[in-house]
Coordinates of C-alpha atoms and ligand atoms in Angstrom, one line a residue:
X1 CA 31.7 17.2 8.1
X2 CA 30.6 14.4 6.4
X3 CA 30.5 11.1 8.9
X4 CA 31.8 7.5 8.5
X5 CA 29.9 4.9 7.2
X6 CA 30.5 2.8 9.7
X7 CA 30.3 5.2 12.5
X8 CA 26.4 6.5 11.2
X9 CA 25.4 2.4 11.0
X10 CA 26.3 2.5 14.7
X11 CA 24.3 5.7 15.0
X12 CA 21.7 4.1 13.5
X13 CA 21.7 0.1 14.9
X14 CA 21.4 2.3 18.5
X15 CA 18.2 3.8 17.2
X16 CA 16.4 1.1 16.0
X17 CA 17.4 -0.8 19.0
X18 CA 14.2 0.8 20.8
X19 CA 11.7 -0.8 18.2
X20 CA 10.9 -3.3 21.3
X21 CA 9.9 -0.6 23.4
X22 CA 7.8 1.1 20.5
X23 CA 6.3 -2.0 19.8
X24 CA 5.4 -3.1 23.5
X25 CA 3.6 0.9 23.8
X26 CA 1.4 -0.3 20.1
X27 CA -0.6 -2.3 23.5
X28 CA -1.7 1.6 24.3
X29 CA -3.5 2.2 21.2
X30 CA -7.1 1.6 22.1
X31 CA -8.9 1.7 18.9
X32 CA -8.3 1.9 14.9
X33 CA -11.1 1.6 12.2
X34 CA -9.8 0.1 8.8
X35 CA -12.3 1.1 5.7
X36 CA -13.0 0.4 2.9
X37 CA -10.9 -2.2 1.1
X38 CA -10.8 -5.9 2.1
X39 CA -10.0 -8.6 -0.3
X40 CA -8.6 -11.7 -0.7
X41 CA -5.1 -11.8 -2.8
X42 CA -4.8 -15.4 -4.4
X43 CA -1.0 -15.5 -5.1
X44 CA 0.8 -17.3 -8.2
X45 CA 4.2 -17.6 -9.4
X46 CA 4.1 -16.9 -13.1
X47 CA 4.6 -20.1 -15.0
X48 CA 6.1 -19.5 -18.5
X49 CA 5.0 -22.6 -20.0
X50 CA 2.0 -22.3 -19.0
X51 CA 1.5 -18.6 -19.7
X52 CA 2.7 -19.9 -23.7
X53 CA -0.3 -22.8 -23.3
X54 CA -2.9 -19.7 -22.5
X55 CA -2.0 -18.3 -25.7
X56 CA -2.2 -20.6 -28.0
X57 CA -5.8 -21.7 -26.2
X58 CA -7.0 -18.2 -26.6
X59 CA -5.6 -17.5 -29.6
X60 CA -3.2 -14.3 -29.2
X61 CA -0.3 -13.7 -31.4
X62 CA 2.5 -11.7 -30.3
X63 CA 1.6 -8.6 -32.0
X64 CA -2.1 -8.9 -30.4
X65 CA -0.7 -9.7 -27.2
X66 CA 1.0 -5.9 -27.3
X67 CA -2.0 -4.5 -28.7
X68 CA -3.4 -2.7 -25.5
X69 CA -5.9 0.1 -25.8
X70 CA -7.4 0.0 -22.5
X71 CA -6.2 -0.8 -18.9
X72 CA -8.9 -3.1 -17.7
X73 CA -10.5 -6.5 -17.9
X74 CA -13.4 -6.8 -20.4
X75 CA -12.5 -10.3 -21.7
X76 CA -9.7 -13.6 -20.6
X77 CA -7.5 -12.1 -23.5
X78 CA -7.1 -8.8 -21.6
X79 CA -5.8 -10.9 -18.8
X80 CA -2.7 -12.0 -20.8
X81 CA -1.9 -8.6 -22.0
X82 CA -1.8 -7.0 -18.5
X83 CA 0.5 -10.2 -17.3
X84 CA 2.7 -9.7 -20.3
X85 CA 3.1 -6.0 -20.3
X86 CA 4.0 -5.9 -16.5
X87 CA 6.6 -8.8 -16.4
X88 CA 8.3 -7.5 -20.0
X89 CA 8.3 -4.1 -18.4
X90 CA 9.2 -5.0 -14.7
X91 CA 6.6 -2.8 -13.2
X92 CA 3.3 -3.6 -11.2
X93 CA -0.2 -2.9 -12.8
X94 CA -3.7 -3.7 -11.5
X95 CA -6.5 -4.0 -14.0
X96 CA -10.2 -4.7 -12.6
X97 CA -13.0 -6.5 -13.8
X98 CA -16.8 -7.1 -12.5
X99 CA -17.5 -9.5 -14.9
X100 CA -17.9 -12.9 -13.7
X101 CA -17.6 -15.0 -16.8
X102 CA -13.6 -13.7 -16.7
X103 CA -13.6 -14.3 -12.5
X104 CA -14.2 -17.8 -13.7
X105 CA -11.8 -18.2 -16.2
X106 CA -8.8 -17.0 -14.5
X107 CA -10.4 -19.4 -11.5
X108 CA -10.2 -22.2 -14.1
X109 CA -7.0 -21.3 -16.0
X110 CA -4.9 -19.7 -13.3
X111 CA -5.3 -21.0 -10.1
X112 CA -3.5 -19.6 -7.4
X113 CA -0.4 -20.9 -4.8
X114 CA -2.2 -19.3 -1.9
X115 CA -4.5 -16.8 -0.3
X116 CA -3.5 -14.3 1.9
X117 CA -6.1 -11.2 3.0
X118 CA -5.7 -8.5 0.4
X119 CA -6.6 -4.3 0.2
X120 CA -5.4 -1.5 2.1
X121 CA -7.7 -1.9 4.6
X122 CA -7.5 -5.9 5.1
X123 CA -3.4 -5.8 5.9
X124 CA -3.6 -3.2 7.9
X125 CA -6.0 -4.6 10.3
X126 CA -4.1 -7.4 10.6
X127 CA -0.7 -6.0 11.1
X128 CA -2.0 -3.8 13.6
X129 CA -3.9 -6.6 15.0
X130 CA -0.8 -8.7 15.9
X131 CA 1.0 -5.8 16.6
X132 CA -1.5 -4.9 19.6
X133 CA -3.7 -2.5 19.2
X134 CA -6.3 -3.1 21.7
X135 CA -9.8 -3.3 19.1
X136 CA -9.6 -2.6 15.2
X137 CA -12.5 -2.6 13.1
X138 CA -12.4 -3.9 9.9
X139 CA -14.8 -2.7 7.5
X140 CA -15.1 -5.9 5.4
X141 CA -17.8 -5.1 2.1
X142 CA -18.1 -9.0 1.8
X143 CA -17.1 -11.4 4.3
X144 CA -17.6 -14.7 3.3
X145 CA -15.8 -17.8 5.2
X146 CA -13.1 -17.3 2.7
X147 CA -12.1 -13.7 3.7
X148 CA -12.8 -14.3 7.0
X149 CA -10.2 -17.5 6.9
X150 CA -7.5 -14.2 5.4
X151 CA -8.2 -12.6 9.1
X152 CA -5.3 -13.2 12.2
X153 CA -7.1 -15.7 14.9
X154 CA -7.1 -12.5 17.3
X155 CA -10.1 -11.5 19.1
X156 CA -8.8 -7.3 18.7
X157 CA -10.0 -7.5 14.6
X158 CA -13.3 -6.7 14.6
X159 CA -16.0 -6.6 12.1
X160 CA -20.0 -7.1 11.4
X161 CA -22.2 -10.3 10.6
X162 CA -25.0 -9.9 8.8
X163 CA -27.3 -8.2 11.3
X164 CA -25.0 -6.1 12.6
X165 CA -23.6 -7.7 15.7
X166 CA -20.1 -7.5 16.3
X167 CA -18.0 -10.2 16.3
X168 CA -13.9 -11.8 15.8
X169 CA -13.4 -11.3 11.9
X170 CA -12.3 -14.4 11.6
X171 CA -15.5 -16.0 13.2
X172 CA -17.7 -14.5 10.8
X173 CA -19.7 -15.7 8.0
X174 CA -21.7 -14.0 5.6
X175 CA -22.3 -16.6 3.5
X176 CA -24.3 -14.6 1.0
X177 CA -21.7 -12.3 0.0
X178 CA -19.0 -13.0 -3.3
X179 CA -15.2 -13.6 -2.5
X180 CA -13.8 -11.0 -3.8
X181 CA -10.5 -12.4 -5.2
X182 CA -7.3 -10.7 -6.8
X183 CA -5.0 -12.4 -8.4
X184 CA -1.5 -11.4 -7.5
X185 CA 0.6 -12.5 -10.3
X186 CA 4.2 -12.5 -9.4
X187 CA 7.2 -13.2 -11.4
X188 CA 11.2 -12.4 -10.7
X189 CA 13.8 -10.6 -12.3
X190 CA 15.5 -12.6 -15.2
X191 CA 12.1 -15.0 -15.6
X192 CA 12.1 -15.8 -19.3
X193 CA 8.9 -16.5 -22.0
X194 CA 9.4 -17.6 -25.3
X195 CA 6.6 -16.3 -27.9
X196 CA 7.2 -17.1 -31.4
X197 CA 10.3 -17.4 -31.0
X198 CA 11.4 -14.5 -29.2
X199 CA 12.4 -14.0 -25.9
X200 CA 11.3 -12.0 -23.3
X201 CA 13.1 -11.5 -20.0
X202 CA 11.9 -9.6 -17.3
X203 CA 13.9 -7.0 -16.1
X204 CA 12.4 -6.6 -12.5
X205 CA 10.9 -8.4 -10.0
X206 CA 7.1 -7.1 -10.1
X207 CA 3.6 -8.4 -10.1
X208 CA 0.4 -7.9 -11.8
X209 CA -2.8 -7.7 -9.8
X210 CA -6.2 -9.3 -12.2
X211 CA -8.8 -8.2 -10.2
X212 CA -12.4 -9.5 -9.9
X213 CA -13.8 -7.0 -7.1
X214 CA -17.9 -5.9 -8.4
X215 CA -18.0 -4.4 -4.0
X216 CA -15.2 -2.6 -4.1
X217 CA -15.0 -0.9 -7.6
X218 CA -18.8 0.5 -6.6
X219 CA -17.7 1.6 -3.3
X220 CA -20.3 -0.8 -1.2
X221 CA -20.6 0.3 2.5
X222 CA -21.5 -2.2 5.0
X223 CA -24.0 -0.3 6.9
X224 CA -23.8 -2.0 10.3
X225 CA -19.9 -0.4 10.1
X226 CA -20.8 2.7 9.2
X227 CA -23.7 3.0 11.9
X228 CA -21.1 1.4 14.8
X229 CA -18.2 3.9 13.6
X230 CA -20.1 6.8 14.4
X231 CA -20.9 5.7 17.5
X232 CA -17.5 5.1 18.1
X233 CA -14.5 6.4 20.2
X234 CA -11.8 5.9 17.8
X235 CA -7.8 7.2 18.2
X236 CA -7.3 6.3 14.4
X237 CA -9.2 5.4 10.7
X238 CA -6.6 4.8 8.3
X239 CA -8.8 5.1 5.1
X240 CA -8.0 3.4 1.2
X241 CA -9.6 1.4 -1.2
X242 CA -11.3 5.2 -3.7
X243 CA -8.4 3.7 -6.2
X244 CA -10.6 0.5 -6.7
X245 CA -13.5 3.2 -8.7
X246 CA -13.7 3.9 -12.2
X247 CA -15.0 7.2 -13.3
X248 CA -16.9 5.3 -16.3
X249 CA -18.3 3.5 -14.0
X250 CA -20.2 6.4 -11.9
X251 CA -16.9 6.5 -9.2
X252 CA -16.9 10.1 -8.8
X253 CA -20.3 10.2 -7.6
X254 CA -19.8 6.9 -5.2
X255 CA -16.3 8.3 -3.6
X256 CA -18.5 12.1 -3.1
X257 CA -21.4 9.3 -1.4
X258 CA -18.6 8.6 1.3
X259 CA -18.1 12.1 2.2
X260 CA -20.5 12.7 4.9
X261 CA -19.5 9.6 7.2
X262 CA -15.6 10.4 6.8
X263 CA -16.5 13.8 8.1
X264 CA -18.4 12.2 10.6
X265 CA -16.2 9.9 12.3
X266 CA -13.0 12.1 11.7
X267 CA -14.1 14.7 14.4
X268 CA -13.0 12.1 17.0
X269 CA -10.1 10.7 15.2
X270 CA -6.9 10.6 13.3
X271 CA -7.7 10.2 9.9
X272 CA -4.9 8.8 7.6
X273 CA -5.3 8.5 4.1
X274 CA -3.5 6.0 1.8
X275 CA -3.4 7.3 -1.6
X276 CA -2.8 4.2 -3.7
X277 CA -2.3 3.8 -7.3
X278 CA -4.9 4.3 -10.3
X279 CA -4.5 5.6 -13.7
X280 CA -7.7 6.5 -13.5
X281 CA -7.1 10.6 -14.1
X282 CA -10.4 11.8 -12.7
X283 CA -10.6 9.4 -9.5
X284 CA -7.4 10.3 -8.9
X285 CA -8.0 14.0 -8.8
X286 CA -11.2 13.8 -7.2
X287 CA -8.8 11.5 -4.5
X288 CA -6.7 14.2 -4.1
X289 CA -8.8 17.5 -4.2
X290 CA -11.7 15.7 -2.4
X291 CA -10.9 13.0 0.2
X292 CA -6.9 14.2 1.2
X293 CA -8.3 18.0 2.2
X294 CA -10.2 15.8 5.1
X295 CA -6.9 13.6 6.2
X296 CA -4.8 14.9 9.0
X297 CA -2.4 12.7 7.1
X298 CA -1.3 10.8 3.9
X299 CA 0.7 8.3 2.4
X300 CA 2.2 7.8 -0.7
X301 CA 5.4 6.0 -2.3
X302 CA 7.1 7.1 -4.7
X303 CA 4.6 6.1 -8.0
X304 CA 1.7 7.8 -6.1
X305 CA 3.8 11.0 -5.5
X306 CA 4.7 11.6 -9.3
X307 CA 0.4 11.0 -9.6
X308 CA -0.1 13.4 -7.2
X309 CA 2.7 16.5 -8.9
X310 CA 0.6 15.5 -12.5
X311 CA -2.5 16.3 -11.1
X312 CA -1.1 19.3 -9.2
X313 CA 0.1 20.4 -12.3
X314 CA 3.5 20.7 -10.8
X315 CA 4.8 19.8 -14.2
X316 CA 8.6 20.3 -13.7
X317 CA 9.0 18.2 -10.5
X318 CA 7.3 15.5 -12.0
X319 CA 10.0 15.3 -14.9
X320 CA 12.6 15.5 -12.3
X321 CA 10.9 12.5 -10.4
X322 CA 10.4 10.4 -13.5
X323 CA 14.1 11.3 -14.3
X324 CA 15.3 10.0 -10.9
X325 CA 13.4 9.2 -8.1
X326 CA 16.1 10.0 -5.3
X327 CA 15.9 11.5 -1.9
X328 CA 16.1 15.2 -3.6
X329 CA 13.7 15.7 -6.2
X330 CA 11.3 13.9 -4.0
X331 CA 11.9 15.4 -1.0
X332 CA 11.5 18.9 -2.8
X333 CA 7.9 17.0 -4.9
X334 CA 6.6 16.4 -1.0
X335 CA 7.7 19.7 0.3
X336 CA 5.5 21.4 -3.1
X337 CA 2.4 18.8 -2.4
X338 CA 2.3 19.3 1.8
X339 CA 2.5 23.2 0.8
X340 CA -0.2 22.6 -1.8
X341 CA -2.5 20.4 -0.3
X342 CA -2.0 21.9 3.3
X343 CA -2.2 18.3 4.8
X344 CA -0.3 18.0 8.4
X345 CA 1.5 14.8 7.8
X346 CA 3.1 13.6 4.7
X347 CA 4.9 10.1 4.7
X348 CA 6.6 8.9 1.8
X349 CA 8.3 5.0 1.6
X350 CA 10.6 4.4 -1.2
X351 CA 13.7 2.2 -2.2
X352 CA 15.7 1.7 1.0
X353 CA 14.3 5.4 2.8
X354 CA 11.3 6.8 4.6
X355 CA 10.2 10.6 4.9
X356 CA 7.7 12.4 6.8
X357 CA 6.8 16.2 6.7
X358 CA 4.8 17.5 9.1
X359 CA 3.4 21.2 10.5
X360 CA 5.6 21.8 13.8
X361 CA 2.6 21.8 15.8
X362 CA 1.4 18.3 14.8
X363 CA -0.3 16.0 17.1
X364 CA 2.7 13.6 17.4
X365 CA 5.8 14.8 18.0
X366 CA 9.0 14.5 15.5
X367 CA 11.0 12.0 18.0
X368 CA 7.4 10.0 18.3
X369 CA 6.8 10.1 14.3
X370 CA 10.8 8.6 14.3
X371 CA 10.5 5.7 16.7
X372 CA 7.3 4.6 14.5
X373 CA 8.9 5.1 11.0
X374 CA 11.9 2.7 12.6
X375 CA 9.4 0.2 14.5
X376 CA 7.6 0.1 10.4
X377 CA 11.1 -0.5 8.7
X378 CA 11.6 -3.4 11.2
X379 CA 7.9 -4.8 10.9
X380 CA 7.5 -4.2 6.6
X381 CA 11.2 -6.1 6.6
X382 CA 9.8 -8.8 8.7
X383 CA 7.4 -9.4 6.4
X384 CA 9.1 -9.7 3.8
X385 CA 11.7 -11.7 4.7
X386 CA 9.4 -14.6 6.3
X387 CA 6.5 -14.1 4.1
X388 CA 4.0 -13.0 6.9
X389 CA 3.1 -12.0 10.0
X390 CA 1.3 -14.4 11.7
X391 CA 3.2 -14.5 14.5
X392 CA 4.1 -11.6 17.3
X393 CA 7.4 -13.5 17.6
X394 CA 7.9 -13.0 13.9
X395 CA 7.3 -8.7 13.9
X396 CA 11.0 -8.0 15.0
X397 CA 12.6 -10.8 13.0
X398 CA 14.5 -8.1 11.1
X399 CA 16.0 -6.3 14.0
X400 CA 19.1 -8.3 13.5
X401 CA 19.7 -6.7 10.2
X402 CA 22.0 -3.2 9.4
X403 CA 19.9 -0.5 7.5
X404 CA 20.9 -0.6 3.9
X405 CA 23.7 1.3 2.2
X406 CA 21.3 2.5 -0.1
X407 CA 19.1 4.0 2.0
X408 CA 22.2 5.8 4.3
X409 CA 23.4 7.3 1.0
X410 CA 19.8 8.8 0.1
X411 CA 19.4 10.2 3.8
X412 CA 23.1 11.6 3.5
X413 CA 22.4 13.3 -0.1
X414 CA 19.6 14.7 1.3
X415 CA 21.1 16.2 4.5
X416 CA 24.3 17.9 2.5
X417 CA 20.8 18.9 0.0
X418 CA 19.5 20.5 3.0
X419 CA 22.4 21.6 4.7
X420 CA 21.7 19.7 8.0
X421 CA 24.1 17.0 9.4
X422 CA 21.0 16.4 12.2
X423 CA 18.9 14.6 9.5
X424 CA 21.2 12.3 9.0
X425 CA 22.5 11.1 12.6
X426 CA 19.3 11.5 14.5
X427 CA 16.4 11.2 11.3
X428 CA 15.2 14.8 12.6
X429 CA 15.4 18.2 11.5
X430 CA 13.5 22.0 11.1
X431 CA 13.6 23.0 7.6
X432 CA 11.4 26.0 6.9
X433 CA 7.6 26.0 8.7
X434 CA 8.1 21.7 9.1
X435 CA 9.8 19.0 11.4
X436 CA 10.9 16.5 8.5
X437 CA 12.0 13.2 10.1
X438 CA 13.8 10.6 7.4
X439 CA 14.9 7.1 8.1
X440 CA 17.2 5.1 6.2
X441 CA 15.5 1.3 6.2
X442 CA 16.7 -2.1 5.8
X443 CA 16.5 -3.8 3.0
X444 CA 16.0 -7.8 2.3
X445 CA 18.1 -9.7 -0.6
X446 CA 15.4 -12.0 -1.4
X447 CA 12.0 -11.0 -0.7
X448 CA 9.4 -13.6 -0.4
X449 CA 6.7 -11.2 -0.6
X450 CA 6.4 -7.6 -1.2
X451 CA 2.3 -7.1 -1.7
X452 CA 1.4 -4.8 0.8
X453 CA 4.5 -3.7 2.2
X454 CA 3.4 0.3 1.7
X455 CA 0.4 -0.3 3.8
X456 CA 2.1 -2.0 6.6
X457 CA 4.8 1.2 6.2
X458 CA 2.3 4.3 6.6
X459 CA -0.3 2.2 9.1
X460 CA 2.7 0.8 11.6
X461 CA 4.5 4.3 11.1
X462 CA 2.0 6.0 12.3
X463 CA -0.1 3.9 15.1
X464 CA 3.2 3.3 16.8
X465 CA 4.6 6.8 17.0
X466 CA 4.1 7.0 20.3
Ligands
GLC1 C1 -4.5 -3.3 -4.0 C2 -4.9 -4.7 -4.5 C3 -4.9 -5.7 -3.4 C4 -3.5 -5.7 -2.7 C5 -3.2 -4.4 -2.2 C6 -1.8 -4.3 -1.6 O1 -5.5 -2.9 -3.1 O2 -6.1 -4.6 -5.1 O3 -5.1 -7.0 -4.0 O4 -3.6 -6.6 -1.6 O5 -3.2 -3.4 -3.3 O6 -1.5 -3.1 -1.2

C-alpha cells in the first residue's frame, strides 16, 4: 500500500532525530588513518570577463578553445579549454599538471577566493576530526605551513614532521615540501560568457578542478606514515587519492608499489576504499581489479558507478545508467558490481538518496550502517549549507531540515522495484544474499559549496555506524 507523503516525512524526521546520539557515540571511535591524498583546494568563482581577457592574452579563438585532444595540462591554453568545456557542459572535470611553469601561471592569472584543505584523504580527516574520533592520522605527502593552515586546530588530526615525530597537523611544518594546490573553479547554473559574439550559458552548476599536484600524481609515500601505521592499532583506513596517477606516467607500477603496506595495515583494520573519478581507462581498472579486491568496503557516486559497469564490461547496465541514473538501474548496476567484485560493503550517494549493500554477515549491522548513512546526510548538508565545518556546533545545522521530495520518490520507486514497503519506512530490507539499507537525504537550495561532499558521505557513513 503505498504510504502518504506526509505520513513517510514523519517516519522519516523521527529517524533522523537520533543523529545526536550517533554523533555523540563518533567520541568511541579510537583511531582512523586517512592516506594518501592531501591537498590544498584554492577556490574561485568563475569571472566571465575575465575568463574573455585570458583569451585574448593567450591568444585562443573559439574554435581552438573546443579543440580538445587530451584531458590534461601540458600548457596555460589547456587551462582555458578544461574551464570552458566544463561550465558550457555543466559537468565537473579535473585535469592535472606537474609542470610548474603552468602552476605559476594559473598562480599569476587566476588567483583564488580561498583555500580550504583539499583530496580524499585531507576532508576526511577533518570531518572526522571535528566529528570526534579520538586520533586520525593524516597521511599528508607535503605539508608545508600552507596545508598545514587547511588542517582543523584539533589536537585528534595527526600527522609526521620531517623526522618522523608525531605531531597536531596543524602544528607542522615541513618547509621543504611544494604546496600542492588545485584550483577549484566553480561557476553557477545560468553564468554567461560571451566569445566572439556568441553566448554560452551554463546549464549546471559544476566546477573544474586545474591541478598542479607532481606528489600525488607519482604516488609519494611519506615514510615516517607508513612505518607508524604498521605499528598501529587502527579501527579504520579509509584509502583514495590512485585517481591522481596516470598510466603514461608509470601509475600502474606506483599504485602496485602500494600494495604491500595496504595489505599490511588492513589485517587490523577496516579498510574503505573511495573510488574517485579518472578517465584514465587503465588506472581505473587496475583501481578496481587491484586495490577494491583488498577493501572490506567501497564508495562510489553515481559517475564512479557507470566507471566501474564499463570496466566490468557490464555493457547493458551502463546504457541504462547513462540513460537515467535513478534509484533502479543503479540499484540493480551496485547489486551486478557487489556480486562481481565480492566486496562486503557498497555505498552509493547520489542526487537526493543513499544506498548501501552489504553481505548479511558484515561487521556492522544494517540498523548501525542506517544511523550512519542519516548522521552523513545531516553532516554533508551542513556543509554545504554553511560552507564548512569548522565548528562542532555547526555538524547538525541541517537537522532542522525535511529529507527532500526527490530523494522519498527514489527510495519509494525503488521499494515498489523491489517489492518491499520495509525499505521505504525504516531504510532496511533483505533482498537476495544482502541487507540493503537506503536513505532518502536532504537536500540544500543554494549550496555554498559542494567540493568534497562524497567524501564526507562514505567517511561519516561509515565511522559513525555504530
Ligand atoms: C579531488 C581533487 C581535490 C578535491 C577532491 C574533492 O581529489 O583533486 O582537489 O578536494 O577531489 O573530493
Amino acid at each position: 500500500m503505498k504510504m502518504m507523503k506526509n505520513n513517510l516525512k514523519k517516519i522519516w524526521k523521527i529517524l533522523f532525530a537520533n543523529a545526536p546520539k550517533t554523533l555523540a557515540s563518533v567520541k568511541e571511535v579510537n583511531s582512523v588513518a586517512t592516506a594518501f591524498n592531501a591537498n590544498i583546494d584554492a577556490v574561485l568563482k568563475i569571472d566571465t570577463n575575465k575568463f574573455s581577457d585570458l583569451l585574448i592574452q593567450e591568444n585562443l579563438s573559439l574554435s581552438e578553445l573546443r579543440n580538445i585532444k587530451y584531458t590534461k595540462l601540458d600548457n596555460p591554453q589547456d587551462v582555458l579549454k578544461g574551464i570552458f568545456k566544463s561550465f558550457s557542459l555543466g559537468i565537473a572535470e579535473e585535469w592535472l599538471t606537474a609542470d610548474k611553469n603552468i602552476y605559476d601561471w594559473m598562480v599569476k592569472n587566476l588567483g583564488y577566493d580561498k583555500l580550504q584543505m583539499g583530496g580524499q584523504g585531507g576532508i576526511v580527516a577533518n570531518v572526522l576530526g571535528i566529528a570526534g574520533v579520538k586520533k586520525v592520522f593524516a597521511h599528508c605527502n607535503s605539508l608545508p605551513q600552507l596545508q598545514a593552515d587547511q588542517f582543523l586546530e584539533l589536537d585528534n588530526i595527526c600527522s609526521f614532521d620531517e623526522s618522523g615525530c608525531e605531531n597536531s597537523a596543524y602544528k607542522i611544518n615541513r618547509n621543504h615540501d611544494v604546496p600542492l594546490i588545485h584550483w577549484i573553479i566553480e561557476f553557477n547554473k545560468g553564468d554567461k560568457i560571451i566569445i566572439e559574439g556568441q553566448e554560452f550559458v551554463c546549464p549546471k552548476s559544476n566546477r573544474f578542478i586545474a591541478t598542479y599536484d607532481p606528489l600525488n600524481l607519482n604516488l609519494v609515500i611519506d615514510k615516517n606514515f607508513v612505518e607508524t601505521m604498521t605499528k598501529t592499532n587502527l579501527d579504520y583506513i579509509i584509502l583514495s587519492g590512485f585517481h591522481a596517477l596516470s598510466s603514461e606516467n608509470n601509475g600502474v607500477k606506483l599504485l602496485e608499489n602500494s600494495i604491500p603496506f595496504i595489505k599490511q595495515i588492513k589485517k587490523k583494520a577496516l579498510l574503505h576504499l573511495e573510488i574517485a573519478s579518472t578517465q584514465d581507462l587503465k588506472i581505473r581498472e587496475n583501481i578496481i581489479n587491484q586495490i577494491s579486491p583488498l577493501a572490506d568496503s567501497i564508495g562510489v557516486n553515481e559517475r564512479e558507478t557507470i566507471d566501474v559497469l564499463e570496466i566490468l564490461g557490464l555493457k547493458d547496465l551502463q546504457q541504462k545508467c547513462e540513460e537515467n541514473c535513478h534509484s533502479i538501474n543503479l540499484f540493480n548496476a551496485l547489486i551486478a558490481i557487489k556480486k562481481k567484485l565480492k566486496i562486503p560493503r557498497i555505498q552509493l550517494h547520489f542526487f537526493g538518496m543513499y544506498l548501501t549493500i552489504q553481505d548479511k554477515n558484515f561487521k556492522i549491522s544494517a540498523q548501525a550502517n542506517r544511523n550512519g548513512m542519516i548522521l552523513a546526510a545531516i553532516i554533508s548538508t551542513s556543509k554545504a549549507g554553511t560552507g564548512s565545518l569548522n565548528e562542532y556546533e555547526n555538524l547538525l545545522w541541517s537537522l532542522k531540515e525535511e529529507v527532500s521530495d526527490i530523494g522519498l520518490k527514489e527510495l519509494e520507486d525503488l521499494s515498489a522495484y523491489i517489492k518491499n514497503d520495509a525499505l521505504l519506512s525504516s531504510g532496511i530490507c533483505q533482498f537476495e544474499d544482502f541487507d540493503i539499507i537506503a536513505i532518502p537525504t536532504i537536500l540544500i537550495e543554494k549550496p555554498k559549496t559542494l567540493v568534497g561532499m562524497g567524501d564526507t558521505i562514505s567517511s561519516i557513513s561509515l565511522v559513525s555506524a555504530r
